[in-house]
Short mmCIF file of C-alpha atoms in Angstrom, two decimals:
data_model
loop_
_atom_site.label_atom_id
_atom_site.label_comp_id
_atom_site.label_asym_id
_atom_site.label_seq_id
_atom_site.Cartn_x
_atom_site.Cartn_y
_atom_site.Cartn_z
CA UNK P 1 85.79 74.55 27.67
CA UNK P 2 83.17 73.44 24.57
CA UNK P 3 83.03 69.71 23.95
CA UNK P 4 81.22 67.96 20.91
CA UNK P 5 79.80 64.05 22.06
CA UNK P 6 80.33 62.75 18.07
CA UNK P 7 78.86 59.70 17.31
CA UNK P 8 79.79 57.82 13.90
CA UNK P 9 79.13 53.98 13.40
CA UNK P 10 81.70 52.64 15.69
CA UNK P 11 82.61 54.65 18.59
CA UNK P 12 80.98 57.63 20.37
CA UNK P 13 84.15 60.73 20.77
CA UNK P 14 84.61 63.56 22.91
CA UNK P 15 86.21 66.15 20.88
CA UNK P 16 87.67 69.70 21.92
CA UNK P 17 87.75 70.76 18.38
CA UNK P 18 86.38 74.33 17.35
CA UNK P 19 83.90 73.53 14.50
CA UNK P 20 81.03 76.16 13.08
CA UNK P 21 78.93 73.82 12.28
CA UNK P 22 77.49 69.63 12.45
CA UNK P 23 78.72 69.73 9.09
CA UNK P 24 82.07 69.86 9.71
CA UNK P 25 81.85 67.10 11.58
CA UNK P 26 80.66 65.03 9.20
CA UNK P 27 82.78 65.84 6.12
CA UNK P 28 86.15 65.19 9.33
CA UNK P 29 84.38 61.45 10.13
CA UNK P 30 82.90 59.47 7.16
CA UNK P 31 80.63 57.18 9.72
CA UNK P 32 79.48 59.48 10.78
CA UNK P 33 75.79 59.95 12.35
CA UNK P 34 75.27 62.11 14.39
CA UNK P 35 77.31 64.81 17.39
CA UNK P 36 76.02 67.09 20.34
CA UNK P 37 77.26 69.86 21.66
CA UNK P 38 79.31 72.55 22.15
CA UNK P 39 78.46 71.69 25.43
CA UNK P 40 80.17 72.83 28.80
CA UNK P 41 82.30 70.14 29.85
CA UNK P 42 80.38 69.84 33.56
CA UNK P 43 77.42 69.94 31.30
CA UNK P 44 79.08 67.03 29.45
CA UNK P 45 79.59 64.64 32.41
CA UNK P 46 76.05 65.29 33.16
CA UNK P 47 74.99 63.64 29.86
CA UNK P 48 77.65 61.14 29.19
CA UNK P 49 76.63 59.79 33.28
CA UNK P 50 73.10 59.40 33.36
CA UNK P 51 73.02 58.18 30.14
CA UNK P 52 76.11 55.90 29.95
CA UNK P 53 76.28 54.32 33.21
CA UNK P 54 78.82 51.70 32.11
CA UNK P 55 81.07 54.49 30.77
CA UNK P 56 84.90 52.97 32.87
CA UNK P 57 86.52 54.77 33.27
CA UNK P 58 83.56 57.06 34.43
CA UNK P 59 82.39 60.44 32.77
CA UNK P 60 84.02 62.65 35.02
CA UNK P 61 87.61 60.85 34.65
CA UNK P 62 87.40 60.44 30.53
CA UNK P 63 86.72 63.83 30.21
CA UNK P 64 88.75 65.79 32.78
CA UNK P 65 91.54 63.72 30.45
CA UNK P 66 91.14 65.17 27.83
CA UNK P 67 89.90 68.66 28.62
CA UNK P 68 94.04 68.72 30.79
CA UNK P 69 95.72 66.18 27.92
CA UNK P 70 97.12 67.32 24.74
CA UNK P 71 95.07 65.54 22.51
CA UNK P 72 92.21 67.08 20.74
CA UNK P 73 89.75 64.35 20.54
CA UNK P 74 89.18 61.53 22.70
CA UNK P 75 87.15 57.90 22.50
CA UNK P 76 85.22 56.92 25.18
CA UNK P 77 85.84 53.67 26.47
CA UNK P 78 82.87 51.05 28.70
CA UNK P 79 83.13 48.61 30.63
CA UNK P 80 82.74 45.08 28.94
CA UNK P 81 79.93 43.12 28.49
CA UNK P 82 80.14 39.36 30.85
#
């Protein structure tokens, strides 16, 4: 499944919605900063695991939850800083 990683002012989202271009994503999010993809889910897992080791649950679990679940997008969650 192809996924997009969407960066906004407040969070990072994964989306399985099909976009024609980054401009469509920008139009959907008022606080849009940038986006990556669409990438295959395994590519997204690898990228997120490398770039964001503090993801909790893991990149694998968060991507899998989106791919197998009914929602179209998911806000990534991170381990709390202590």
